[in-house]
């Protein structure tokens, strides 16, 4: 015991023990670190191993084998692939065993063995990744048809589910053809099942053909869902209502006497009704290819019938108006014809109208021909057995002809009336001029003008000359209308001007007399007033009426400034 104490008391021994303990601890730490490192590497390799193992090579190879049974081209490729698959599987088994051994080695501390195994595992994993990747890619090339078809059918299934849902939502609007829609849905579902069977059998050609059928069936189903509600509304509601409206218009128009037999409305409506039944049957049978076109055609036909009926009704109303107008035109034309012939016989020589003879005979002959045609056209109108459009055309032609004939007769009537009108106007104007001449002479005599200028005498003689010329021209045969009108114009201008001058002279004379009479009361009082008034009287007797008026007014203004206006008023009363 003492020896042990003695040894332990030796510092060198203590240091040696401490160093040994430290070395032991370091060893344990290093071992632990290595163990953790290897464990981590093992876990990483195990993840890669699981990733390699998770690739469904067996499933794909089985699919490829199945394909090779129906595809000779794929048979040799699949045979070679089997060998590669076996090698890959052997490598996987080896990796699995090495993983287990490495894990055990790490657990028991055989780190050297674990290190060697990890090195082998890395090589095996790298090889396995390459083998599996190459195999997977190669198998994918063999299975790419199936993959593409799987992806396509997945999209189609999603679309089909949406179509079924949409069909259910519109079931009330599709009630009349719901069995057809259900049948189309069932047929499409069977096609999907058939597709799966062909895919299971790896017959991708037939599966592809089934996809074409599925697409066609779904397109038909979509067309039903999208278009059938509208088509059914047209068949059951829109077109029958249009037909009823057309038939009502047809019946009402016939009651009003409109001829519509030529339009065959009843037969055309019956044909449309029968065709609607056929279209409804086609829809129930699943055939909608031509129905939409048919329905649009029916609508166009019904609109055309409605337009034709309204057109005939409008034509009928127009026929009544044109017939009435034509009848009045005939009456007017006959009156104008009689008037023209009668007036021409009476006045052709006097007014020089002999040039109208051929025109009158031509228009009278044309009128007689139209009068002969009129009963035939009006008989068609009154019978109401011919389309109004045709009757209107005939009436318009007759109306146009009689209108042209009547216009020619009116032109000739106006020419005759114009000639006789000039004579009548000249006679009336002559009478007025004679009255004016008489008025001038009466005024001159009434006011006892002490003197009148030689110019007035000449003017009066010239005016009387115009009167005599007009009387002579009016009495001539044939009547020279142009000379008569020009002479009448000159006479009117001259005589009216003379009349105004005489009125002015008479008014001046009256004012002079009134002024002198007014001033006579101041003659005895004012000598200069007497002198001026005497001078005014002298001018008055000499016919200098304007000078006399000026002197008289100037004289009165000296006594009563502003009284001149009162004298004017007095003069106006005297003139009235």
Coordinates of C-alpha atoms in Angstrom, one line a residue:
X1 CA 0.0 0.0 0.0
X2 CA 2.8 2.3 0.9
X3 CA 4.4 1.5 -2.4
X4 CA 1.3 2.5 -4.3
X5 CA 1.1 5.7 -2.4
X6 CA 4.7 6.3 -3.1
X7 CA 4.2 5.8 -6.8
X8 CA 1.1 7.9 -6.9
X9 CA 3.0 10.7 -5.0
X10 CA 5.5 10.8 -7.8
X11 CA 4.6 13.7 -10.0
X12 CA 5.8 11.9 -13.1
X13 CA 3.4 9.2 -12.6
X14 CA 0.5 11.6 -12.2
X15 CA 1.5 13.4 -15.4
X16 CA 1.7 10.1 -17.2
X17 CA -1.8 9.1 -16.0
X18 CA -3.2 12.5 -17.0
X19 CA -1.7 12.2 -20.4
X20 CA -3.1 8.7 -20.8
X21 CA -6.5 9.9 -19.8
X22 CA -6.4 12.8 -22.3
X23 CA -5.3 10.5 -25.1
X24 CA -8.1 8.1 -24.3
X25 CA -10.6 11.0 -24.4
X26 CA -9.2 12.2 -27.7
X27 CA -9.5 8.8 -29.1
X28 CA -13.1 8.5 -28.1
X29 CA -13.8 11.9 -29.6
X30 CA -12.1 11.1 -32.9
X31 CA -14.0 7.8 -33.0
X32 CA -17.2 9.6 -32.4
X33 CA -16.6 12.2 -35.1
X34 CA -15.7 9.5 -37.6
X35 CA -18.7 7.5 -36.6
X36 CA -21.0 10.5 -37.1
X37 CA -19.3 11.3 -40.4
X38 CA -19.8 7.8 -41.8
X39 CA -23.4 7.7 -40.5
X40 CA -24.2 10.9 -42.3
X41 CA -22.6 9.6 -45.5
X42 CA -24.6 6.4 -45.1
X43 CA -27.8 8.4 -44.7
X44 CA -27.1 10.4 -47.9
X45 CA -26.3 7.2 -49.8
X46 CA -29.5 5.6 -48.4
X47 CA -31.6 8.5 -49.7
X48 CA -30.1 8.1 -53.1
X49 CA -30.7 4.3 -52.9
X50 CA -34.3 4.9 -52.1
X51 CA -34.6 7.4 -54.9
X52 CA -33.2 4.9 -57.4
X53 CA -35.4 2.1 -56.0
X54 CA -38.5 4.3 -56.2
X55 CA -38.3 4.5 -60.0
X56 CA -41.1 2.1 -61.2
X57 CA -38.9 0.1 -63.6
X58 CA -40.8 -3.1 -63.0
X59 CA -44.1 -1.5 -63.8
X60 CA -42.7 0.1 -66.9
X61 CA -40.9 -3.0 -68.0
X62 CA -44.1 -5.1 -67.6
X63 CA -45.9 -2.5 -69.8
X64 CA -43.1 -2.6 -72.3
X65 CA -43.3 -6.4 -72.4
X66 CA -47.0 -6.2 -73.0
X67 CA -46.4 -3.7 -75.8
X68 CA -43.8 -6.0 -77.3
X69 CA -46.5 -8.7 -77.7
X70 CA -48.5 -6.6 -80.1
X71 CA -45.6 -4.5 -81.5
X72 CA -42.9 -6.6 -83.2
X73 CA -40.6 -3.6 -83.5
X74 CA -40.4 -3.2 -79.7
X75 CA -39.7 -6.9 -79.0
X76 CA -35.9 -6.8 -79.6
X77 CA -35.6 -3.6 -77.6
X78 CA -37.5 -5.1 -74.7
X79 CA -35.4 -8.3 -74.7
X80 CA -32.2 -6.2 -74.4
X81 CA -33.9 -4.1 -71.7
X82 CA -34.6 -7.2 -69.6
X83 CA -30.8 -7.9 -69.3
X84 CA -30.1 -4.3 -68.3
X85 CA -33.0 -4.5 -65.8
X86 CA -31.6 -7.7 -64.2
X87 CA -28.2 -6.0 -63.8
X88 CA -29.8 -2.9 -62.2
X89 CA -31.8 -5.1 -59.9
X90 CA -28.7 -7.1 -58.9
X91 CA -26.8 -3.8 -58.2
X92 CA -29.8 -2.7 -56.1
X93 CA -29.7 -5.9 -54.0
X94 CA -26.0 -5.5 -53.5
X95 CA -26.5 -1.9 -52.4
X96 CA -29.2 -3.0 -50.0
X97 CA -26.8 -5.6 -48.4
X98 CA -23.9 -3.2 -48.2
X99 CA -26.1 -0.6 -46.6
X100 CA -27.1 -3.0 -43.9
X101 CA -23.5 -4.2 -43.3
X102 CA -22.2 -0.7 -43.2
X103 CA -24.8 0.3 -40.6
X104 CA -23.8 -2.7 -38.4
X105 CA -20.1 -1.8 -38.8
X106 CA -20.7 1.8 -37.6
X107 CA -22.8 0.5 -34.7
X108 CA -20.1 -1.9 -33.5
X109 CA -17.3 0.6 -34.2
X110 CA -15.7 -1.1 -37.1
X111 CA -15.1 2.2 -38.8
X112 CA -12.4 0.9 -41.1
X113 CA -14.8 -1.6 -42.6
X114 CA -17.5 1.0 -42.6
X115 CA -15.2 3.4 -44.6
X116 CA -14.5 0.7 -47.2
X117 CA -18.2 -0.2 -47.5
X118 CA -19.1 3.5 -48.0
X119 CA -16.6 3.7 -50.8
X120 CA -18.1 0.7 -52.5
X121 CA -21.6 2.1 -51.9
X122 CA -20.7 5.4 -53.6
X123 CA -19.6 3.5 -56.7
X124 CA -22.7 1.3 -56.6
X125 CA -25.0 4.2 -56.2
X126 CA -23.4 6.1 -59.1
X127 CA -23.7 3.0 -61.2
X128 CA -27.3 2.4 -60.1
X129 CA -28.3 6.0 -60.9
X130 CA -26.9 5.7 -64.4
X131 CA -28.5 2.3 -65.0
X132 CA -31.9 3.3 -63.7
X133 CA -31.8 6.6 -65.5
X134 CA -30.9 5.0 -68.8
X135 CA -33.5 2.3 -68.4
X136 CA -36.2 4.8 -67.4
X137 CA -35.5 7.0 -70.4
X138 CA -35.4 4.0 -72.7
X139 CA -38.7 2.6 -71.3
X140 CA -40.3 6.0 -71.6
X141 CA -39.5 6.1 -75.3
X142 CA -41.4 2.8 -75.6
X143 CA -44.2 4.0 -73.4
X144 CA -44.5 7.5 -74.8
X145 CA -47.6 6.7 -76.8
X146 CA -49.3 5.5 -73.7
X147 CA -48.1 8.5 -71.7
X148 CA -49.4 10.9 -74.3
X149 CA -52.8 9.1 -74.5
X150 CA -53.0 9.0 -70.7
X151 CA -52.5 12.8 -70.5
X152 CA -55.0 13.4 -73.3
X153 CA -57.6 11.2 -71.8
X154 CA -57.2 12.9 -68.4
X155 CA -57.9 16.3 -70.0
X156 CA -60.9 14.7 -71.8
X157 CA -62.3 13.2 -68.6
X158 CA -62.1 16.6 -66.9
X159 CA -64.0 18.2 -69.8
X160 CA -66.5 15.4 -69.8
X161 CA -67.2 15.9 -66.1
X162 CA -67.8 19.6 -66.8
X163 CA -70.2 18.8 -69.7
X164 CA -72.2 16.4 -67.5
X165 CA -72.5 19.1 -64.8
X166 CA -73.6 21.6 -67.4
X167 CA -76.1 19.2 -68.8
X168 CA -77.6 18.6 -65.4
X169 CA -78.0 22.4 -64.9
X170 CA -79.8 22.7 -68.2
X171 CA -82.0 19.6 -67.7
X172 CA -85.2 21.6 -67.5
X173 CA -84.6 23.4 -70.8
X174 CA -83.6 20.0 -72.3
X175 CA -86.5 18.1 -70.9
X176 CA -88.0 17.3 -74.4
X177 CA -84.7 15.6 -75.5
X178 CA -83.3 14.6 -72.1
X179 CA -83.3 10.8 -73.0
X180 CA -81.2 11.7 -76.0
X181 CA -78.7 13.7 -73.9
X182 CA -78.6 10.9 -71.3
X183 CA -77.9 8.3 -74.0
X184 CA -75.1 10.5 -75.4
X185 CA -73.6 10.7 -71.9
X186 CA -73.8 6.9 -71.4
X187 CA -72.3 6.2 -74.8
X188 CA -69.4 8.5 -74.0
X189 CA -68.8 6.8 -70.6
X190 CA -68.7 3.4 -72.4
X191 CA -66.1 4.9 -74.8
X192 CA -63.9 5.9 -71.8
X193 CA -64.2 2.3 -70.5
X194 CA -63.3 0.8 -73.8
X195 CA -60.3 3.1 -74.0
X196 CA -59.1 1.9 -70.6
X197 CA -59.5 -1.7 -71.8
X198 CA -57.4 -1.1 -74.9
X199 CA -54.8 0.7 -72.8
X200 CA -54.7 -2.2 -70.4
X201 CA -54.2 -4.5 -73.4
X202 CA -51.5 -2.1 -74.6
X203 CA -53.2 -1.8 -77.9
X204 CA -52.5 1.9 -78.3
X205 CA -53.7 2.0 -81.9
X206 CA -57.2 1.0 -81.0
X207 CA -57.0 3.2 -77.9
X208 CA -56.1 6.1 -80.1
X209 CA -59.1 5.4 -82.4
X210 CA -61.3 5.3 -79.3
X211 CA -60.0 8.7 -78.3
X212 CA -61.2 10.0 -81.7
X213 CA -64.6 8.5 -81.0
X214 CA -64.6 10.1 -77.5
X215 CA -63.8 13.5 -78.9
X216 CA -66.5 13.2 -81.5
X217 CA -69.1 12.1 -78.9
X218 CA -68.1 14.9 -76.6
X219 CA -68.3 17.5 -79.4
X220 CA -71.8 16.2 -80.2
X221 CA -72.7 16.4 -76.5
X222 CA -71.4 19.9 -76.2
X223 CA -73.3 21.0 -79.3
X224 CA -76.5 19.5 -77.7
X225 CA -76.0 21.4 -74.5
X226 CA -75.0 24.7 -76.2
X227 CA -77.5 24.7 -79.0
X228 CA -80.5 22.5 -78.2
X229 CA -82.1 24.9 -75.7
X230 CA -82.2 27.6 -78.3
X231 CA -83.3 25.2 -81.0
X232 CA -86.1 23.8 -78.8
X233 CA -87.2 27.4 -78.0
X234 CA -87.4 28.2 -81.7
X235 CA -89.3 24.9 -82.5
X236 CA -91.7 25.2 -79.5
X237 CA -92.1 29.0 -79.2
X238 CA -90.5 31.4 -81.6
X239 CA -91.4 29.9 -84.9
X240 CA -95.0 28.9 -83.9
X241 CA -95.6 32.4 -82.7
X242 CA -94.2 33.9 -85.9
X243 CA -96.5 31.5 -87.9
X244 CA -99.5 32.5 -85.8
X245 CA -98.7 36.2 -86.4
X246 CA -98.4 35.6 -90.1
X247 CA -101.7 33.6 -90.3
X248 CA -103.5 36.3 -88.3
X249 CA -102.3 39.0 -90.7
X250 CA -103.3 36.7 -93.6
X251 CA -106.8 36.2 -92.3
X252 CA -107.4 39.8 -91.4
X253 CA -106.1 41.0 -94.8
X254 CA -108.4 38.6 -96.6
X255 CA -111.4 39.9 -94.6
X256 CA -110.4 43.4 -95.8
X257 CA -110.6 42.2 -99.4
X258 CA -106.9 41.9 -100.1
X259 CA -106.2 39.2 -102.7
X260 CA -103.5 36.9 -101.3
X261 CA -104.2 33.5 -102.9
X262 CA -101.1 33.8 -105.1
X263 CA -98.9 33.8 -102.0
X264 CA -99.9 30.3 -100.9
X265 CA -99.7 31.2 -97.3
X266 CA -101.7 28.3 -95.9
X267 CA -99.6 25.7 -97.8
X268 CA -96.3 27.3 -96.9
X269 CA -97.2 27.4 -93.2
X270 CA -98.4 23.8 -93.3
X271 CA -95.0 22.8 -94.9
X272 CA -93.1 24.6 -92.2
X273 CA -95.2 23.0 -89.5
X274 CA -94.5 19.5 -90.9
X275 CA -90.8 20.3 -91.2
X276 CA -90.8 21.4 -87.6
X277 CA -92.0 18.0 -86.5
X278 CA -89.3 16.3 -88.6
X279 CA -86.6 18.6 -87.0
X280 CA -87.9 17.8 -83.5
X281 CA -87.7 14.1 -84.3
X282 CA -84.2 14.5 -85.6
X283 CA -83.1 16.3 -82.4
X284 CA -84.6 13.5 -80.3
X285 CA -82.6 11.1 -82.5
X286 CA -79.4 13.1 -81.7
X287 CA -79.0 14.6 -85.2
X288 CA -78.8 18.4 -85.0
X289 CA -76.5 18.9 -87.9
X290 CA -79.1 20.6 -90.2
X291 CA -81.7 21.7 -87.7
X292 CA -80.3 25.2 -87.0
X293 CA -80.1 25.9 -90.7
X294 CA -83.7 24.7 -91.2
X295 CA -85.0 26.9 -88.4
X296 CA -83.3 30.0 -89.7
X297 CA -84.7 29.2 -93.1
X298 CA -88.2 28.9 -91.6
X299 CA -87.8 32.3 -89.9
X300 CA -86.7 33.8 -93.2
X301 CA -89.7 32.3 -95.0
X302 CA -92.1 33.6 -92.3
X303 CA -90.6 37.0 -92.4
X304 CA -90.8 37.0 -96.2
X305 CA -94.5 35.9 -96.0
X306 CA -95.2 38.7 -93.5
X307 CA -93.5 41.2 -95.8
X308 CA -95.4 40.0 -98.8
X309 CA -98.7 40.3 -97.0
X310 CA -98.0 43.8 -95.8
X311 CA -96.8 44.7 -99.2
X312 CA -100.0 43.5 -100.8
X313 CA -102.0 45.4 -98.1
X314 CA -100.0 48.5 -98.8
X315 CA -100.5 48.0 -102.5
X316 CA -104.2 47.5 -102.0
X317 CA -104.4 50.8 -100.2
X318 CA -102.3 52.4 -102.9
X319 CA -104.5 50.9 -105.5
X320 CA -107.5 52.6 -104.0
X321 CA -105.8 55.9 -104.0
X322 CA -104.4 55.5 -107.5
X323 CA -107.8 54.3 -108.8
X324 CA -109.5 57.4 -107.3
X325 CA -106.8 59.7 -108.6
X326 CA -107.0 58.1 -112.1
X327 CA -110.8 58.4 -112.2
X328 CA -110.5 62.1 -111.4
X329 CA -107.8 62.5 -113.9
X330 CA -110.0 61.0 -116.6
X331 CA -112.8 63.3 -115.7
X332 CA -110.5 66.3 -115.7
X333 CA -108.9 65.3 -119.0
X334 CA -112.3 64.9 -120.7
X335 CA -113.4 68.3 -119.4
X336 CA -110.1 69.9 -120.6
X337 CA -110.5 68.1 -124.0
X338 CA -114.1 69.4 -124.4
X339 CA -113.0 72.9 -123.4
X340 CA -110.0 73.0 -125.7
X341 CA -112.0 71.8 -128.7
X342 CA -114.8 74.2 -128.0
X343 CA -112.6 77.2 -127.4
X344 CA -110.4 76.4 -130.3
X345 CA -113.3 76.3 -132.7
X346 CA -114.5 79.7 -131.4
X347 CA -111.2 81.5 -131.2
X348 CA -108.6 79.9 -133.3
X349 CA -109.0 82.4 -136.2
X350 CA -109.3 85.5 -134.0
X351 CA -106.3 84.6 -131.8
X352 CA -104.1 82.9 -134.5
X353 CA -104.1 79.5 -132.8
X354 CA -104.4 77.4 -136.1
X355 CA -101.0 75.8 -135.2
X356 CA -102.6 73.9 -132.3
X357 CA -104.9 71.9 -134.5
X358 CA -102.6 68.9 -135.1
X359 CA -101.7 68.7 -131.4
X360 CA -105.3 68.9 -130.3
X361 CA -106.3 66.1 -132.6
X362 CA -103.4 64.0 -131.5
X363 CA -104.2 64.4 -127.8
X364 CA -107.9 63.9 -128.3
X365 CA -107.2 60.6 -130.1
X366 CA -104.8 59.5 -127.3
X367 CA -107.5 60.4 -124.7
X368 CA -110.1 58.4 -126.6
X369 CA -107.8 55.4 -126.6
X370 CA -107.2 55.7 -122.9
X371 CA -110.9 56.0 -122.2
X372 CA -111.4 52.8 -124.1
X373 CA -108.7 51.1 -122.0
X374 CA -110.0 52.3 -118.7
X375 CA -112.9 49.9 -118.2
X376 CA -110.7 46.9 -118.8
X377 CA -108.2 48.0 -116.1
X378 CA -110.9 49.0 -113.6
X379 CA -112.7 45.7 -114.1
X380 CA -109.5 43.9 -112.9
X381 CA -109.4 46.3 -109.9
X382 CA -113.0 45.8 -109.0
X383 CA -113.0 42.0 -109.4
X384 CA -110.3 41.7 -106.7
X385 CA -109.1 38.4 -108.2
X386 CA -105.6 39.7 -109.1
X387 CA -102.7 40.5 -106.8
X388 CA -102.8 44.1 -105.8
X389 CA -99.2 44.6 -106.9
X390 CA -100.2 43.7 -110.5
X391 CA -103.3 45.8 -110.3
X392 CA -101.2 48.7 -109.0
X393 CA -98.7 48.3 -111.9
X394 CA -101.6 48.4 -114.4
X395 CA -103.2 51.4 -112.7
X396 CA -99.9 53.3 -112.5
X397 CA -99.3 52.8 -116.2
X398 CA -102.8 54.0 -117.0
X399 CA -102.5 56.9 -114.6
X400 CA -99.1 57.9 -116.1
X401 CA -100.6 57.8 -119.6
X402 CA -103.7 59.9 -118.7
X403 CA -101.6 62.2 -116.6
X404 CA -99.3 62.9 -119.6
X405 CA -102.3 63.4 -121.9
X406 CA -104.0 65.7 -119.4
X407 CA -100.9 67.8 -119.0
X408 CA -100.7 68.3 -122.8
X409 CA -104.4 69.3 -122.8
X410 CA -103.8 71.7 -119.8
X411 CA -100.9 73.3 -121.7
X412 CA -103.1 73.9 -124.7
X413 CA -105.9 75.2 -122.5
X414 CA -103.5 77.6 -120.9
X415 CA -102.3 78.8 -124.3
X416 CA -105.9 79.5 -125.3
X417 CA -106.8 81.1 -121.9
X418 CA -103.6 83.2 -122.1
X419 CA -104.7 84.5 -125.5
X420 CA -108.2 85.3 -124.5
X421 CA -107.0 86.5 -121.1
X422 CA -104.9 89.2 -122.8
X423 CA -108.0 90.5 -124.6
X424 CA -110.1 90.4 -121.4
X425 CA -107.4 92.2 -119.4
X426 CA -107.0 94.8 -122.2
X427 CA -110.8 95.4 -122.1
X428 CA -110.8 95.9 -118.4
X429 CA -107.8 98.2 -118.5
X430 CA -109.4 100.2 -121.3
X431 CA -112.5 100.7 -119.2
X432 CA -110.4 101.9 -116.3
X433 CA -108.5 104.3 -118.6
X434 CA -111.7 105.7 -120.0
X435 CA -113.0 106.3 -116.4
X436 CA -109.7 108.1 -115.5
X437 CA -110.0 110.3 -118.6
X438 CA -113.5 111.2 -117.7
X439 CA -112.5 112.1 -114.2
X440 CA -109.7 114.4 -115.4
X441 CA -112.2 116.3 -117.7
X442 CA -114.7 116.6 -114.9
X443 CA -112.2 118.0 -112.5
X444 CA -111.0 120.6 -115.1
X445 CA -114.6 121.7 -115.8
X446 CA -115.6 121.6 -112.1
X447 CA -112.8 123.9 -111.0
X448 CA -113.3 126.2 -114.1
X449 CA -109.6 126.6 -114.6
X450 CA -109.1 130.0 -116.2
X451 CA -106.2 128.8 -118.2
X452 CA -104.6 125.5 -119.0
X453 CA -101.3 125.1 -120.8
X454 CA -100.9 123.9 -124.3
X455 CA -98.9 120.9 -123.0
X456 CA -102.0 119.7 -121.0
X457 CA -104.1 120.0 -124.2
X458 CA -101.5 118.0 -126.1
X459 CA -101.3 115.4 -123.4
X460 CA -105.1 115.0 -123.2
X461 CA -105.2 114.6 -127.0
X462 CA -102.4 111.9 -126.8
X463 CA -104.3 110.1 -124.1
X464 CA -107.5 110.1 -126.1
X465 CA -105.4 108.7 -129.0
X466 CA -104.2 105.8 -126.9
X467 CA -107.9 105.1 -126.0
X468 CA -108.9 105.1 -129.6
X469 CA -105.9 102.8 -130.6
X470 CA -106.8 100.3 -127.9
X471 CA -110.4 100.2 -129.1
X472 CA -109.3 99.6 -132.6
X473 CA -106.8 96.9 -131.7
X474 CA -109.4 95.0 -129.6
X475 CA -111.8 95.1 -132.5
X476 CA -109.3 93.6 -135.0
X477 CA -109.5 90.0 -136.3
X478 CA -107.1 88.2 -135.9
X479 CA -106.1 89.9 -132.7
X480 CA -102.5 91.2 -132.6
X481 CA -101.9 90.3 -128.9
X482 CA -98.3 91.5 -128.9
X483 CA -99.1 94.9 -130.2
X484 CA -102.2 95.2 -128.0
X485 CA -100.1 94.4 -124.9
X486 CA -97.4 96.9 -125.8
X487 CA -99.9 99.7 -126.6
X488 CA -101.8 99.0 -123.4
X489 CA -98.6 99.3 -121.3
X490 CA -97.7 102.6 -122.9
X491 CA -101.3 103.9 -122.4
X492 CA -101.4 103.0 -118.8
X493 CA -98.0 104.6 -118.0
X494 CA -98.9 107.8 -119.8
X495 CA -102.5 108.3 -118.7
X496 CA -101.8 107.5 -115.0
X497 CA -98.9 110.0 -115.1
X498 CA -101.2 112.6 -116.7
X499 CA -103.9 111.9 -114.1
X500 CA -101.5 112.6 -111.3
X501 CA -100.4 115.9 -112.9
X502 CA -104.0 117.0 -113.3
X503 CA -104.7 116.1 -109.7
X504 CA -101.7 118.2 -108.6
X505 CA -102.9 121.2 -110.7
X506 CA -106.4 121.0 -109.3
X507 CA -105.1 120.8 -105.8
X508 CA -102.9 123.8 -106.4
X509 CA -105.8 125.8 -107.9
X510 CA -108.0 125.0 -104.9
X511 CA -105.3 126.1 -102.5
X512 CA -104.8 129.4 -104.3
X513 CA -108.6 130.2 -104.2
X514 CA -108.8 129.3 -100.5
X515 CA -105.8 131.5 -99.7
X516 CA -107.1 134.5 -101.7
X517 CA -110.6 134.1 -100.1
X518 CA -109.0 134.0 -96.7
X519 CA -106.9 137.1 -97.3
X520 CA -109.8 139.2 -98.8
X521 CA -110.9 140.1 -95.3
X522 CA -107.7 142.0 -94.7
X523 CA -107.6 144.0 -98.0
X524 CA -109.4 147.0 -96.7
X525 CA -107.2 147.1 -93.7
X526 CA -103.7 146.6 -95.2
X527 CA -102.9 148.1 -98.5
X528 CA -99.8 145.9 -99.1
X529 CA -102.0 142.9 -98.5
X530 CA -104.4 144.1 -101.2
X531 CA -101.5 144.7 -103.5
X532 CA -100.0 141.2 -103.1
X533 CA -103.3 139.4 -103.4
X534 CA -104.0 141.4 -106.6
X535 CA -100.7 140.2 -108.0
X536 CA -101.6 136.6 -107.0
X537 CA -104.9 136.9 -108.8
X538 CA -103.2 138.1 -111.9
X539 CA -100.8 135.1 -111.9
X540 CA -103.8 132.8 -111.3
X541 CA -105.7 134.2 -114.4
X542 CA -102.6 133.8 -116.5
X543 CA -102.4 130.1 -115.5
X544 CA -99.3 130.5 -113.3
X545 CA -100.9 128.6 -110.4
X546 CA -97.8 127.7 -108.5
X547 CA -96.6 131.3 -108.6
X548 CA -100.0 132.6 -107.5
X549 CA -100.0 130.1 -104.6
X550 CA -96.5 131.1 -103.5
X551 CA -97.5 134.9 -103.4
X552 CA -100.8 134.2 -101.6
X553 CA -99.2 132.1 -98.9
X554 CA -96.4 134.5 -98.4
X555 CA -98.9 137.3 -97.9
X556 CA -101.0 135.4 -95.4
X557 CA -97.9 134.4 -93.5
X558 CA -97.2 138.1 -92.8
X559 CA -100.5 138.3 -90.9
X560 CA -100.9 134.9 -89.4
X561 CA -97.7 133.0 -89.2
X562 CA -98.3 129.2 -89.2
X563 CA -101.9 129.5 -90.5
X564 CA -100.7 127.9 -93.7
X565 CA -101.2 124.4 -92.2
X566 CA -104.8 125.1 -91.3
X567 CA -105.4 126.1 -94.9
X568 CA -103.9 122.8 -96.1
X569 CA -106.3 121.0 -93.8
X570 CA -109.2 123.0 -95.1
X571 CA -108.1 122.3 -98.6
X572 CA -108.0 118.6 -97.8
X573 CA -111.6 118.8 -96.5
X574 CA -112.7 120.6 -99.7
X575 CA -111.0 117.9 -101.9
X576 CA -112.8 115.2 -100.0

